[in-house]
Coordinates of C-alpha atoms and ligand atoms in Angstrom, one line a residue:
M1 CA -133.2 -16.4 44.0
K2 CA -129.8 -17.0 42.5
K3 CA -129.3 -20.7 42.2
D4 CA -125.6 -21.4 42.5
K5 CA -125.6 -25.1 42.7
I6 CA -126.4 -26.6 39.4
F7 CA -126.9 -30.3 39.5
L8 CA -126.8 -32.4 36.3
I9 CA -128.9 -35.5 36.5
G10 CA -129.8 -38.2 34.0
F11 CA -129.1 -41.8 33.1
M12 CA -125.6 -43.2 32.4
G13 CA -124.2 -42.0 29.2
V14 CA -126.3 -38.8 28.8
G15 CA -123.2 -36.6 28.9
K16 CA -123.3 -35.3 32.5
T17 CA -119.5 -35.4 32.8
Y18 CA -118.7 -34.4 29.2
L19 CA -121.1 -31.5 29.1
G20 CA -120.7 -30.6 32.7
K21 CA -117.0 -29.9 32.5
R22 CA -117.3 -27.9 29.3
V23 CA -120.2 -25.8 30.5
A24 CA -118.4 -25.1 33.8
D25 CA -115.4 -23.9 31.8
K26 CA -117.6 -21.7 29.6
L27 CA -119.4 -20.1 32.5
A28 CA -116.3 -19.9 34.7
L29 CA -117.9 -22.0 37.4
N30 CA -116.3 -24.7 39.5
Y31 CA -117.0 -28.3 38.4
Y32 CA -117.6 -31.3 40.6
D33 CA -118.5 -34.9 40.0
I34 CA -120.2 -36.8 42.9
D35 CA -118.8 -40.1 41.6
L36 CA -115.2 -38.7 41.9
E37 CA -116.0 -37.4 45.4
I38 CA -117.1 -41.0 46.3
E39 CA -113.9 -42.4 44.8
K40 CA -111.9 -39.9 46.8
R41 CA -113.6 -40.7 50.1
V42 CA -113.5 -44.5 49.7
E43 CA -110.1 -44.5 47.9
L44 CA -111.3 -47.0 45.3
D45 CA -112.8 -46.4 41.9
V46 CA -116.5 -46.9 41.2
N47 CA -116.0 -50.3 39.7
Q48 CA -113.9 -51.5 42.6
I49 CA -116.4 -50.1 45.1
F50 CA -119.3 -52.1 43.5
K51 CA -117.1 -55.2 43.3
E52 CA -115.5 -55.2 46.7
K53 CA -118.1 -53.4 48.8
G54 CA -121.3 -53.8 46.9
E55 CA -123.9 -51.4 45.5
D56 CA -125.6 -50.7 48.9
Y57 CA -122.3 -49.3 50.3
F58 CA -121.8 -47.2 47.2
R59 CA -125.4 -45.8 47.6
K60 CA -124.7 -45.1 51.3
I61 CA -121.6 -43.0 50.5
E62 CA -123.4 -41.3 47.5
N63 CA -126.2 -40.3 49.9
Q64 CA -123.8 -39.0 52.6
I65 CA -121.9 -36.9 50.1
L66 CA -125.0 -35.4 48.5
L67 CA -126.7 -34.5 51.7
Q68 CA -123.6 -32.7 52.9
W69 CA -123.1 -30.9 49.6
D70 CA -122.5 -27.1 50.0
R71 CA -120.2 -26.2 47.2
S72 CA -121.4 -24.0 44.3
G73 CA -120.8 -24.7 40.7
I74 CA -121.8 -27.4 38.2
I75 CA -122.2 -30.8 39.8
S76 CA -122.5 -34.0 37.8
T77 CA -124.2 -36.8 39.6
G78 CA -124.3 -40.6 39.1
G79 CA -127.3 -41.9 37.1
G80 CA -128.8 -43.7 40.1
I81 CA -128.6 -40.9 42.6
I82 CA -132.4 -40.2 42.2
Q83 CA -133.3 -43.7 43.3
N84 CA -133.1 -42.6 47.0
S85 CA -136.0 -40.4 48.2
Q86 CA -133.8 -38.4 50.5
N87 CA -131.6 -37.6 47.6
R88 CA -134.6 -36.5 45.5
K89 CA -135.8 -34.3 48.3
F90 CA -132.4 -32.7 48.7
L91 CA -132.0 -32.1 45.0
S92 CA -135.5 -30.6 44.7
D93 CA -134.8 -27.9 47.2
E94 CA -135.5 -24.6 45.6
S95 CA -132.0 -23.3 46.1
N96 CA -130.7 -25.8 43.5
L97 CA -131.0 -25.7 39.8
V98 CA -131.4 -29.3 38.6
I99 CA -131.0 -30.1 34.9
W100 CA -132.1 -33.4 33.5
L101 CA -129.9 -34.4 30.5
N102 CA -132.3 -36.5 28.5
P103 CA -131.1 -37.5 24.9
S104 CA -132.9 -40.4 23.1
W105 CA -132.5 -43.9 24.4
K106 CA -130.9 -44.8 21.1
K107 CA -128.1 -42.3 21.8
V108 CA -127.8 -43.4 25.4
K109 CA -127.7 -47.1 24.5
S110 CA -124.9 -46.6 22.0
R111 CA -122.8 -44.7 24.5
I112 CA -123.1 -47.1 27.4
I113 CA -123.4 -50.5 25.7
N114 CA -119.6 -51.1 25.6
S115 CA -118.7 -49.2 28.7
Y116 CA -117.2 -50.6 31.8
R117 CA -119.9 -49.4 34.2
P118 CA -120.8 -51.8 37.0
L119 CA -124.5 -51.7 36.2
V120 CA -124.0 -52.2 32.5
L121 CA -121.7 -55.2 32.8
N122 CA -124.3 -57.8 33.9
R123 CA -127.3 -56.4 32.0
S124 CA -128.8 -57.2 28.7
V125 CA -130.0 -54.3 26.5
D126 CA -133.6 -55.0 27.5
E127 CA -132.7 -54.9 31.2
L128 CA -130.9 -51.7 30.7
F129 CA -133.9 -50.2 29.0
E130 CA -136.1 -51.3 31.9
L131 CA -133.8 -49.6 34.3
Y132 CA -133.8 -46.5 32.2
E133 CA -137.6 -46.4 32.0
S134 CA -138.0 -47.1 35.7
R135 CA -135.9 -44.0 36.5
I136 CA -137.6 -41.5 34.3
P137 CA -140.3 -40.5 36.8
Y138 CA -137.6 -39.8 39.4
Y139 CA -135.6 -37.6 37.0
E140 CA -138.8 -35.8 36.2
E141 CA -139.6 -35.3 39.8
C142 CA -136.3 -33.6 40.6
A143 CA -135.7 -31.6 37.4
D144 CA -136.3 -27.9 37.0
L145 CA -135.2 -28.1 33.3
Q146 CA -134.6 -30.7 30.7
Y147 CA -132.0 -30.6 27.9
N148 CA -132.1 -33.2 25.2
G149 CA -129.2 -32.0 23.0
S150 CA -125.5 -32.3 23.2
R151 CA -124.3 -28.8 22.6
V152 CA -122.2 -27.1 25.2
E153 CA -123.3 -23.6 24.1
A154 CA -127.0 -24.4 24.2
L155 CA -126.8 -25.9 27.7
A156 CA -124.7 -22.9 28.9
D157 CA -127.3 -20.5 27.6
L158 CA -130.1 -22.5 29.3
I159 CA -128.3 -22.2 32.6
K160 CA -127.5 -18.5 32.2
K161 CA -131.2 -17.7 31.5
Ligands
S3P1 C1 -124.7 -45.4 38.2 C2 -124.1 -44.5 37.4 C3 -122.7 -44.2 37.4 C4 -122.1 -44.5 38.8 C5 -122.5 -45.8 39.2 C6 -124.0 -46.1 39.3 C7 -126.2 -45.7 38.1 O1 -122.5 -42.8 37.1 O2 -122.7 -43.5 39.7 O3 -121.8 -46.7 38.3 O4 -126.8 -46.2 39.0 O5 -126.7 -45.3 37.0 P1 -122.7 -42.3 35.5 O6 -124.2 -41.9 35.4 O7 -121.9 -41.0 35.5 O8 -122.3 -43.3 34.6

């Protein structure tokens, strides 16, 4: 079966957007980002949504957008999309290719620690690590493949194969 929806999953800071855009260019595929789709629908950015409407509202829209997803290409997802069991079921459908970007915690930590993500702002490093660890089984559950590196070429080759 040709899998034409390629979802990139993984914790914040693993490179879903960075690698996703470049790999899509390289493979001449469309590129989408679920967070951007949420921002378009709500007409607020992710930080504003969390602040003004709360995380539950963000998760509701994230779930709606994912369950209606029918466009092919490379699709970056937000790090928490796998917390919802419906989302995990949708992603795990055999018509999708789901790639878990999973560099070391050390790398992830250094990339997110000073970022303005709503879930990073109020958390200590220990709390972030706890969140990271708690999500690992969910990424594992959904993923067809795992990629631990940061090379566009290598990820593009993995997808082509
Ligand atoms: C989230 C990750 C963010 C964004 C939102 C919630 C999370 O996306 O969806 O801030 O729960 O991990 P990135 O993984 O692209 O940072």
